[in-house]
mmCIF file of N, CA and C in Angstrom:
data_model
loop_
_atom_site.group_PDB
_atom_site.id
_atom_site.type_symbol
_atom_site.label_atom_id
_atom_site.label_comp_id
_atom_site.label_asym_id
_atom_site.label_seq_id
_atom_site.Cartn_x
_atom_site.Cartn_y
_atom_site.Cartn_z
ATOM 1 N N UNK A 1 -14.055 10.385 8.890
ATOM 2 C CA UNK A 1 -13.323 9.351 9.074
ATOM 3 C C UNK A 1 -12.999 8.587 7.721
ATOM 4 N N UNK A 2 -11.647 8.025 7.694
ATOM 5 C CA UNK A 2 -11.355 6.999 6.414
ATOM 6 C C UNK A 2 -12.010 5.958 6.433
ATOM 7 N N UNK A 3 -12.397 5.258 5.370
ATOM 8 C CA UNK A 3 -12.883 3.974 5.239
ATOM 9 C C UNK A 3 -12.083 3.575 4.048
ATOM 10 N N UNK A 4 -11.285 2.282 4.244
ATOM 11 C CA UNK A 4 -10.558 1.687 3.256
ATOM 12 C C UNK A 4 -10.985 0.139 3.014
ATOM 13 N N UNK A 5 -10.826 -0.138 1.633
ATOM 14 C CA UNK A 5 -11.122 -1.346 1.395
ATOM 15 C C UNK A 5 -10.209 -2.054 0.265
ATOM 16 N N UNK A 6 -9.591 -2.999 0.595
ATOM 17 C CA UNK A 6 -8.581 -3.405 -0.543
ATOM 18 C C UNK A 6 -9.489 -4.569 -1.191
ATOM 19 N N UNK A 7 -8.846 -4.648 -2.459
ATOM 20 C CA UNK A 7 -9.311 -5.646 -3.355
ATOM 21 C C UNK A 7 -8.098 -6.006 -4.554
ATOM 22 N N UNK A 8 -8.269 -7.342 -5.246
ATOM 23 C CA UNK A 8 -7.396 -7.561 -6.140
ATOM 24 C C UNK A 8 -6.308 -8.702 -5.840
ATOM 25 N N UNK A 9 -6.455 -8.994 -4.582
ATOM 26 C CA UNK A 9 -5.406 -10.071 -4.116
ATOM 27 C C UNK A 9 -5.794 -11.423 -4.832
ATOM 28 N N UNK A 10 -4.659 -12.402 -4.700
ATOM 29 C CA UNK A 10 -5.105 -13.571 -5.428
ATOM 30 C C UNK A 10 -3.925 -14.441 -5.489
ATOM 31 N N UNK A 11 -3.909 -15.522 -6.117
ATOM 32 C CA UNK A 11 -2.781 -16.391 -6.390
ATOM 33 C C UNK A 11 -2.166 -16.378 -7.807
ATOM 34 N N UNK A 12 -0.832 -16.252 -7.811
ATOM 35 C CA UNK A 12 -0.089 -16.136 -9.178
ATOM 36 C C UNK A 12 1.246 -16.916 -8.872
ATOM 37 N N UNK A 13 1.632 -17.334 -10.233
ATOM 38 C CA UNK A 13 3.048 -18.027 -10.201
ATOM 39 C C UNK A 13 4.126 -16.862 -10.063
ATOM 40 N N UNK A 14 5.091 -17.261 -9.809
ATOM 41 C CA UNK A 14 6.328 -16.326 -9.647
ATOM 42 C C UNK A 14 6.735 -15.916 -11.097
ATOM 43 N N UNK A 15 6.849 -14.567 -11.210
ATOM 44 C CA UNK A 15 7.092 -13.734 -12.362
ATOM 45 C C UNK A 15 5.728 -13.105 -12.845
ATOM 46 N N UNK A 16 4.588 -13.551 -12.194
ATOM 47 C CA UNK A 16 3.270 -12.902 -12.740
ATOM 48 C C UNK A 16 3.041 -11.643 -12.131
ATOM 49 N N UNK A 17 1.907 -10.984 -12.309
ATOM 50 C CA UNK A 17 1.628 -9.839 -11.902
ATOM 51 C C UNK A 17 0.181 -9.778 -11.282
ATOM 52 N N UNK A 18 -0.103 -8.749 -10.262
ATOM 53 C CA UNK A 18 -1.287 -8.431 -9.795
ATOM 54 C C UNK A 18 -1.381 -7.240 -9.553
ATOM 55 N N UNK A 19 -2.771 -6.745 -9.454
ATOM 56 C CA UNK A 19 -2.850 -5.242 -9.118
ATOM 57 C C UNK A 19 -3.795 -4.926 -8.064
ATOM 58 N N UNK A 20 -3.302 -4.503 -6.867
ATOM 59 C CA UNK A 20 -4.256 -4.363 -5.808
ATOM 60 C C UNK A 20 -4.871 -2.916 -5.772
ATOM 61 N N UNK A 21 -6.054 -2.755 -5.305
ATOM 62 C CA UNK A 21 -6.742 -1.530 -5.258
ATOM 63 C C UNK A 21 -7.259 -1.226 -3.805
ATOM 64 N N UNK A 22 -6.898 -0.002 -3.364
ATOM 65 C CA UNK A 22 -7.444 0.534 -2.068
ATOM 66 C C UNK A 22 -8.498 1.690 -2.507
ATOM 67 N N UNK A 23 -9.935 1.293 -2.239
ATOM 68 C CA UNK A 23 -11.066 2.265 -2.374
ATOM 69 C C UNK A 23 -10.808 3.124 -1.104
ATOM 70 N N UNK A 24 -11.204 4.164 -1.196
ATOM 71 C CA UNK A 24 -10.954 5.294 -0.001
ATOM 72 C C UNK A 24 -12.189 6.172 -0.192
ATOM 73 N N UNK A 25 -12.472 6.855 1.061
ATOM 74 C CA UNK A 25 -13.576 7.662 1.087
ATOM 75 C C UNK A 25 -13.122 8.928 1.935
ATOM 76 N N UNK A 26 -13.074 10.003 1.222
ATOM 77 C CA UNK A 26 -12.956 11.367 2.169
ATOM 78 C C UNK A 26 -11.358 11.520 2.306
ATOM 79 N N UNK A 27 -10.604 10.668 1.677
ATOM 80 C CA UNK A 27 -9.103 10.983 2.266
ATOM 81 C C UNK A 27 -8.630 12.056 1.539
ATOM 82 N N UNK A 28 -9.055 12.490 0.263
ATOM 83 C CA UNK A 28 -8.394 13.464 -0.342
ATOM 84 C C UNK A 28 -8.318 14.819 0.499
ATOM 85 N N UNK A 29 -9.280 14.956 1.280
ATOM 86 C CA UNK A 29 -9.338 16.125 2.155
ATOM 87 C C UNK A 29 -8.729 16.086 3.530
ATOM 88 N N UNK A 30 -8.555 14.896 3.995
ATOM 89 C CA UNK A 30 -8.062 14.498 5.358
ATOM 90 C C UNK A 30 -6.733 13.900 5.431
ATOM 91 N N UNK A 31 -6.020 13.371 4.323
ATOM 92 C CA UNK A 31 -4.982 12.548 4.374
ATOM 93 C C UNK A 31 -3.792 13.023 3.666
ATOM 94 N N UNK A 32 -2.674 12.961 4.199
ATOM 95 C CA UNK A 32 -1.369 13.308 3.552
ATOM 96 C C UNK A 32 -0.907 12.030 2.775
ATOM 97 N N UNK A 33 -1.095 10.985 3.401
ATOM 98 C CA UNK A 33 -0.509 9.913 2.875
ATOM 99 C C UNK A 33 -1.380 8.700 2.704
ATOM 100 N N UNK A 34 -1.160 7.731 1.660
ATOM 101 C CA UNK A 34 -1.786 6.442 1.639
ATOM 102 C C UNK A 34 -0.528 5.352 1.282
ATOM 103 N N UNK A 35 -0.517 4.232 2.185
ATOM 104 C CA UNK A 35 0.662 3.376 1.824
ATOM 105 C C UNK A 35 -0.110 1.993 2.004
ATOM 106 N N UNK A 36 1.071 1.029 1.433
ATOM 107 C CA UNK A 36 0.519 -0.197 1.372
ATOM 108 C C UNK A 36 1.626 -0.875 2.341
ATOM 109 N N UNK A 37 1.066 -1.893 3.318
ATOM 110 C CA UNK A 37 1.920 -2.691 4.131
ATOM 111 C C UNK A 37 1.584 -4.172 3.737
ATOM 112 N N UNK A 38 2.469 -5.157 4.141
ATOM 113 C CA UNK A 38 2.042 -6.488 4.002
ATOM 114 C C UNK A 38 2.547 -7.131 5.360
ATOM 115 N N UNK A 39 1.987 -8.460 5.615
ATOM 116 C CA UNK A 39 2.318 -9.176 6.901
ATOM 117 C C UNK A 39 2.027 -10.655 6.349
ATOM 118 N N UNK A 40 3.140 -11.325 7.127
ATOM 119 C CA UNK A 40 3.000 -12.501 7.163
ATOM 120 C C UNK A 40 2.850 -13.183 8.433
ATOM 121 N N UNK A 41 2.148 -14.444 8.808
ATOM 122 C CA UNK A 41 1.794 -14.729 10.041
ATOM 123 C C UNK A 41 2.896 -14.909 10.884
ATOM 124 N N UNK A 42 2.838 -14.403 12.152
ATOM 125 C CA UNK A 42 4.175 -14.311 12.916
ATOM 126 C C UNK A 42 5.128 -13.265 13.052
ATOM 127 N N UNK A 43 4.785 -12.431 11.948
ATOM 128 C CA UNK A 43 5.925 -11.358 11.765
ATOM 129 C C UNK A 43 5.087 -10.014 11.693
ATOM 130 N N UNK A 44 5.774 -8.984 12.021
ATOM 131 C CA UNK A 44 5.307 -7.606 12.118
ATOM 132 C C UNK A 44 4.790 -7.121 10.640
ATOM 133 N N UNK A 45 4.165 -5.943 10.607
ATOM 134 C CA UNK A 45 3.935 -5.398 9.370
ATOM 135 C C UNK A 45 4.935 -4.766 8.642
ATOM 136 N N UNK A 46 5.266 -4.920 7.324
ATOM 137 C CA UNK A 46 6.169 -4.308 6.645
ATOM 138 C C UNK A 46 5.807 -3.401 5.542
ATOM 139 N N UNK A 47 6.185 -2.135 5.541
ATOM 140 C CA UNK A 47 6.037 -1.303 4.557
ATOM 141 C C UNK A 47 6.486 -1.425 3.228
ATOM 142 N N UNK A 48 5.490 -1.186 2.235
ATOM 143 C CA UNK A 48 5.816 -1.686 0.736
ATOM 144 C C UNK A 48 5.936 -0.525 0.183
ATOM 145 N N UNK A 49 4.851 0.385 -0.097
ATOM 146 C CA UNK A 49 4.792 1.396 -0.858
ATOM 147 C C UNK A 49 4.097 2.479 -0.398
ATOM 148 N N UNK A 50 4.443 4.034 -0.429
ATOM 149 C CA UNK A 50 4.040 5.019 0.185
ATOM 150 C C UNK A 50 3.575 6.087 -1.166
ATOM 151 N N UNK A 51 2.601 6.670 -0.960
ATOM 152 C CA UNK A 51 2.169 7.764 -1.821
ATOM 153 C C UNK A 51 1.669 8.949 -1.141
ATOM 154 N N UNK A 52 2.196 10.071 -1.389
ATOM 155 C CA UNK A 52 1.912 11.329 -0.726
ATOM 156 C C UNK A 52 0.796 12.026 -1.599
ATOM 157 N N UNK A 53 -0.195 12.111 -1.135
ATOM 158 C CA UNK A 53 -1.451 12.546 -1.866
ATOM 159 C C UNK A 53 -1.282 13.900 -2.562
ATOM 160 N N UNK A 54 -0.836 14.870 -1.804
ATOM 161 C CA UNK A 54 -0.840 16.289 -2.521
ATOM 162 C C UNK A 54 0.161 16.391 -3.672
ATOM 163 N N UNK A 55 1.501 15.909 -3.188
ATOM 164 C CA UNK A 55 2.574 16.082 -4.342
ATOM 165 C C UNK A 55 2.904 14.788 -5.211
ATOM 166 N N UNK A 56 1.861 13.720 -4.863
ATOM 167 C CA UNK A 56 2.076 12.479 -5.725
ATOM 168 C C UNK A 56 3.413 11.767 -5.758
ATOM 169 N N UNK A 57 4.306 12.315 -4.879
ATOM 170 C CA UNK A 57 5.526 11.563 -4.693
ATOM 171 C C UNK A 57 5.312 10.089 -3.862
ATOM 172 N N UNK A 58 6.551 9.378 -4.271
ATOM 173 C CA UNK A 58 6.321 7.735 -4.089
ATOM 174 C C UNK A 58 7.498 7.353 -3.220
ATOM 175 N N UNK A 59 7.298 6.424 -2.340
ATOM 176 C CA UNK A 59 8.640 5.827 -1.719
ATOM 177 C C UNK A 59 8.218 4.317 -1.613
ATOM 178 N N UNK A 60 9.351 3.563 -1.768
ATOM 179 C CA UNK A 60 9.212 2.215 -1.928
ATOM 180 C C UNK A 60 10.415 1.468 -1.002
ATOM 181 N N UNK A 61 9.797 0.456 -0.479
ATOM 182 C CA UNK A 61 10.797 -0.403 0.156
ATOM 183 C C UNK A 61 11.653 -1.026 -0.759
ATOM 184 N N UNK A 62 13.135 -1.224 -0.329
ATOM 185 C CA UNK A 62 14.110 -1.740 -1.271
ATOM 186 C C UNK A 62 13.839 -2.980 -2.036
ATOM 187 N N UNK A 63 13.237 -3.909 -1.279
ATOM 188 C CA UNK A 63 12.743 -5.177 -1.777
ATOM 189 C C UNK A 63 11.794 -5.185 -2.876
ATOM 190 N N UNK A 64 11.011 -4.010 -3.323
ATOM 191 C CA UNK A 64 9.982 -4.051 -4.102
ATOM 192 C C UNK A 64 10.416 -3.010 -5.146
ATOM 193 N N UNK A 65 11.309 -2.097 -5.088
ATOM 194 C CA UNK A 65 11.777 -1.176 -5.965
ATOM 195 C C UNK A 65 12.163 -1.672 -7.403
ATOM 196 N N UNK A 66 11.579 -1.159 -8.539
ATOM 197 C CA UNK A 66 11.555 -1.489 -9.836
ATOM 198 C C UNK A 66 10.549 -2.648 -10.181
ATOM 199 N N UNK A 67 9.950 -3.113 -9.176
ATOM 200 C CA UNK A 67 8.787 -4.201 -9.548
ATOM 201 C C UNK A 67 7.384 -3.612 -9.225
ATOM 202 N N UNK A 68 7.091 -2.905 -8.281
ATOM 203 C CA UNK A 68 5.806 -2.415 -7.704
ATOM 204 C C UNK A 68 5.804 -0.840 -7.884
ATOM 205 N N UNK A 69 4.722 -0.410 -8.539
ATOM 206 C CA UNK A 69 4.147 0.922 -8.561
ATOM 207 C C UNK A 69 3.098 1.388 -7.795
ATOM 208 N N UNK A 70 3.075 2.341 -6.943
ATOM 209 C CA UNK A 70 1.766 2.781 -6.390
ATOM 210 C C UNK A 70 1.198 4.060 -7.076
ATOM 211 N N UNK A 71 0.121 4.048 -7.200
ATOM 212 C CA UNK A 71 -0.556 5.347 -8.045
ATOM 213 C C UNK A 71 -1.864 5.580 -7.529
ATOM 214 N N UNK A 72 -2.293 6.956 -7.766
ATOM 215 C CA UNK A 72 -3.688 7.185 -7.359
ATOM 216 C C UNK A 72 -4.569 7.321 -8.669
ATOM 217 N N UNK A 73 -5.894 6.870 -8.629
ATOM 218 C CA UNK A 73 -6.769 6.913 -9.860
ATOM 219 C C UNK A 73 -7.848 7.919 -9.061
ATOM 220 N N UNK A 74 -7.940 9.073 -9.585
ATOM 221 C CA UNK A 74 -8.803 10.061 -9.004
ATOM 222 C C UNK A 74 -10.139 10.001 -9.378
ATOM 223 N N UNK A 75 -10.267 9.349 -10.639
ATOM 224 C CA UNK A 75 -11.657 9.142 -11.147
ATOM 225 C C UNK A 75 -12.412 7.952 -10.239
ATOM 226 N N UNK A 76 -11.629 6.850 -10.019
ATOM 227 C CA UNK A 76 -12.241 5.635 -9.152
ATOM 228 C C UNK A 76 -12.058 6.159 -7.768
ATOM 229 N N UNK A 77 -11.280 6.778 -7.363
ATOM 230 C CA UNK A 77 -10.997 7.183 -5.794
ATOM 231 C C UNK A 77 -10.243 6.125 -5.105
ATOM 232 N N UNK A 78 -9.353 5.679 -5.846
ATOM 233 C CA UNK A 78 -8.547 4.484 -5.401
ATOM 234 C C UNK A 78 -7.087 4.821 -5.363
ATOM 235 N N UNK A 79 -6.325 4.164 -4.599
ATOM 236 C CA UNK A 79 -4.911 4.174 -4.607
ATOM 237 C C UNK A 79 -4.414 2.681 -5.037
ATOM 238 N N UNK A 80 -3.782 2.355 -6.106
ATOM 239 C CA UNK A 80 -3.453 1.289 -6.541
ATOM 240 C C UNK A 80 -2.005 0.753 -6.264
ATOM 241 N N UNK A 81 -1.743 -0.611 -6.184
ATOM 242 C CA UNK A 81 -0.647 -1.203 -6.316
ATOM 243 C C UNK A 81 -0.276 -2.093 -7.215
ATOM 244 N N UNK A 82 0.598 -1.779 -8.317
ATOM 245 C CA UNK A 82 0.703 -2.700 -9.378
ATOM 246 C C UNK A 82 2.037 -3.305 -9.051
ATOM 247 N N UNK A 83 1.898 -4.736 -8.894
ATOM 248 C CA UNK A 83 2.848 -5.553 -8.828
ATOM 249 C C UNK A 83 3.377 -6.427 -9.694
ATOM 250 N N UNK A 84 4.740 -6.341 -10.335
ATOM 251 C CA UNK A 84 5.096 -7.058 -11.262
ATOM 252 C C UNK A 84 6.196 -8.002 -10.759
ATOM 253 N N UNK A 85 6.669 -9.010 -11.695
ATOM 254 C CA UNK A 85 7.812 -9.870 -11.295
ATOM 255 C C UNK A 85 7.665 -10.569 -9.940
ATOM 256 N N UNK A 86 6.543 -10.954 -9.594
ATOM 257 C CA UNK A 86 6.061 -11.283 -8.269
ATOM 258 C C UNK A 86 7.099 -12.518 -7.960
ATOM 259 N N UNK A 87 7.547 -12.602 -6.624
ATOM 260 C CA UNK A 87 8.344 -13.482 -6.065
ATOM 261 C C UNK A 87 7.686 -14.411 -4.838
ATOM 262 N N UNK A 88 7.976 -15.382 -4.602
ATOM 263 C CA UNK A 88 7.297 -16.303 -3.604
ATOM 264 C C UNK A 88 7.469 -15.553 -2.177
ATOM 265 N N UNK A 89 8.476 -14.651 -1.817
ATOM 266 C CA UNK A 89 8.635 -14.024 -0.726
ATOM 267 C C UNK A 89 7.620 -12.843 -0.806
ATOM 268 N N UNK A 90 6.970 -12.520 -1.902
ATOM 269 C CA UNK A 90 5.949 -11.269 -1.757
ATOM 270 C C UNK A 90 4.632 -11.810 -1.095
ATOM 271 N N UNK A 91 4.526 -13.098 -0.894
ATOM 272 C CA UNK A 91 3.486 -13.689 -0.342
ATOM 273 C C UNK A 91 3.088 -13.232 1.074
ATOM 274 N N UNK A 92 1.965 -12.492 1.229
ATOM 275 C CA UNK A 92 1.561 -11.952 2.329
ATOM 276 C C UNK A 92 0.087 -11.493 2.262
ATOM 277 N N UNK A 93 -0.499 -10.917 3.379
ATOM 278 C CA UNK A 93 -1.758 -10.297 3.579
ATOM 279 C C UNK A 93 -1.206 -8.846 3.250
ATOM 280 N N UNK A 94 -1.941 -8.081 2.336
ATOM 281 C CA UNK A 94 -1.599 -6.787 2.006
ATOM 282 C C UNK A 94 -2.590 -5.832 2.533
ATOM 283 N N UNK A 95 -2.346 -4.681 3.111
ATOM 284 C CA UNK A 95 -3.046 -3.705 3.673
ATOM 285 C C UNK A 95 -2.797 -2.252 3.191
ATOM 286 N N UNK A 96 -3.998 -1.556 2.972
ATOM 287 C CA UNK A 96 -3.709 -0.174 2.687
ATOM 288 C C UNK A 96 -3.996 0.584 3.750
ATOM 289 N N UNK A 97 -3.441 1.594 4.314
ATOM 290 C CA UNK A 97 -3.448 2.420 5.262
ATOM 291 C C UNK A 97 -3.426 3.909 4.982
ATOM 292 N N UNK A 98 -4.178 4.760 5.558
ATOM 293 C CA UNK A 98 -4.193 6.279 5.372
ATOM 294 C C UNK A 98 -3.747 7.018 6.699
ATOM 295 N N UNK A 99 -3.121 8.276 6.385
ATOM 296 C CA UNK A 99 -2.910 9.120 7.688
ATOM 297 C C UNK A 99 -2.991 10.531 7.179
ATOM 298 N N UNK A 100 -3.524 11.425 8.167
ATOM 299 C CA UNK A 100 -3.531 12.844 8.217
ATOM 300 C C UNK A 100 -2.263 13.533 8.745
ATOM 301 N N UNK A 101 -1.425 12.415 9.396
ATOM 302 C CA UNK A 101 -0.298 12.966 10.013
ATOM 303 C C UNK A 101 0.722 13.182 9.137
ATOM 304 N N UNK A 102 1.053 14.676 9.096
ATOM 305 C CA UNK A 102 2.129 15.201 7.892
ATOM 306 C C UNK A 102 3.399 14.602 8.234
ATOM 307 N N UNK A 103 3.804 13.897 9.390
ATOM 308 C CA UNK A 103 5.244 13.218 9.698
ATOM 309 C C UNK A 103 5.270 12.325 8.404
ATOM 310 N N UNK A 104 4.372 11.679 7.953
ATOM 311 C CA UNK A 104 4.579 10.614 6.869
ATOM 312 C C UNK A 104 5.194 11.176 5.723
ATOM 313 N N UNK A 105 5.320 12.418 5.495
ATOM 314 C CA UNK A 105 5.841 13.055 4.286
ATOM 315 C C UNK A 105 7.529 12.880 4.541
ATOM 316 N N UNK A 106 8.107 12.590 5.632
ATOM 317 C CA UNK A 106 9.464 12.429 5.732
ATOM 318 C C UNK A 106 9.909 11.132 6.729
ATOM 319 N N UNK A 107 8.972 10.491 7.318
ATOM 320 C CA UNK A 107 8.993 9.212 7.957
ATOM 321 C C UNK A 107 8.279 8.329 7.220
ATOM 322 N N UNK A 108 9.071 7.671 6.366
ATOM 323 C CA UNK A 108 8.581 6.896 5.381
ATOM 324 C C UNK A 108 7.991 5.525 5.881
ATOM 325 N N UNK A 109 6.888 4.874 5.428
ATOM 326 C CA UNK A 109 6.424 3.646 5.717
ATOM 327 C C UNK A 109 6.573 3.383 7.305
ATOM 328 N N UNK A 110 6.255 4.214 7.998
ATOM 329 C CA UNK A 110 6.137 4.165 9.496
ATOM 330 C C UNK A 110 4.662 3.680 9.803
ATOM 331 N N UNK A 111 4.439 2.550 10.216
ATOM 332 C CA UNK A 111 3.135 2.126 10.454
ATOM 333 C C UNK A 111 2.618 2.685 11.636
ATOM 334 N N UNK A 112 3.351 3.207 12.433
ATOM 335 C CA UNK A 112 2.555 3.921 13.781
ATOM 336 C C UNK A 112 1.940 5.113 13.256
ATOM 337 N N UNK A 113 2.452 5.742 12.209
ATOM 338 C CA UNK A 113 1.651 6.909 12.026
ATOM 339 C C UNK A 113 0.221 6.881 11.315
ATOM 340 N N UNK A 114 -0.126 5.770 10.922
ATOM 341 C CA UNK A 114 -1.466 5.431 10.103
ATOM 342 C C UNK A 114 -2.433 4.788 10.997
ATOM 343 N N UNK A 115 -3.604 5.574 11.264
ATOM 344 C CA UNK A 115 -4.564 5.289 12.164
ATOM 345 C C UNK A 115 -5.624 4.465 11.258
ATOM 346 N N UNK A 116 -5.648 4.693 10.090
ATOM 347 C CA UNK A 116 -6.675 4.086 9.329
ATOM 348 C C UNK A 116 -6.309 2.959 8.525
ATOM 349 N N UNK A 117 -6.831 1.688 8.570
ATOM 350 C CA UNK A 117 -6.373 0.521 7.838
ATOM 351 C C UNK A 117 -7.505 -0.225 7.155
ATOM 352 N N UNK A 118 -7.341 -0.958 6.192
ATOM 353 C CA UNK A 118 -8.333 -1.634 5.447
ATOM 354 C C UNK A 118 -8.240 -2.952 6.250
ATOM 355 N N UNK A 119 -9.216 -4.063 5.782
ATOM 356 C CA UNK A 119 -9.191 -5.272 6.152
ATOM 357 C C UNK A 119 -8.166 -6.431 5.544
ATOM 358 N N UNK A 120 -7.452 -5.986 4.524
ATOM 359 C CA UNK A 120 -6.552 -6.649 3.874
ATOM 360 C C UNK A 120 -6.858 -7.562 2.665
ATOM 361 N N UNK A 121 -6.041 -7.860 1.795
ATOM 362 C CA UNK A 121 -6.263 -8.898 0.689
ATOM 363 C C UNK A 121 -4.946 -9.710 0.537
ATOM 364 N N UNK A 122 -5.408 -11.148 0.507
ATOM 365 C CA UNK A 122 -4.178 -12.192 0.323
ATOM 366 C C UNK A 122 -3.582 -12.087 -0.850
ATOM 367 N N UNK A 123 -2.247 -12.173 -1.005
ATOM 368 C CA UNK A 123 -1.459 -12.380 -2.259
ATOM 369 C C UNK A 123 -0.577 -13.576 -2.023
ATOM 370 N N UNK A 124 -0.560 -14.471 -2.777
ATOM 371 C CA UNK A 124 -0.033 -15.887 -2.712
ATOM 372 C C UNK A 124 0.700 -16.110 -4.052
ATOM 373 N N UNK A 125 2.044 -16.169 -3.896
ATOM 374 C CA UNK A 125 3.150 -16.384 -5.254
ATOM 375 C C UNK A 125 3.625 -17.698 -4.945
ATOM 376 N N UNK A 126 3.317 -18.617 -5.985
ATOM 377 C CA UNK A 126 4.048 -20.054 -5.837
ATOM 378 C C UNK A 126 5.225 -20.113 -6.697
ATOM 379 N N UNK A 127 6.041 -20.680 -6.415
ATOM 380 C CA UNK A 127 7.219 -20.970 -7.304
ATOM 381 C C UNK A 127 7.092 -22.100 -8.368
#
């Protein structure tokens, strides 16, 4: 079973950067995809970025393209989200999620496909 633990959240001014990490266990043998989602109170979870473990291909929500980068660190066994040029609208709780469902390879950022979730890390961007 997957265990996910996010870290790296915090408060930053608009235009700044943060790097989130998702520590995983066992996913390399069981998961096809690891993704980052975010949620603000009163709203549903929004997919941000997705990494296909085997092929290392990535997919991003339009709102973060060119600013966020998702990558895998095999030595640290993490999936990281580098966030640059942050905006106040990026403020949210950020979650990483993993799935062994191969549909993730073509159903991008579909939260319903992800059974394993971390506890989340808060990102706050001030103007």
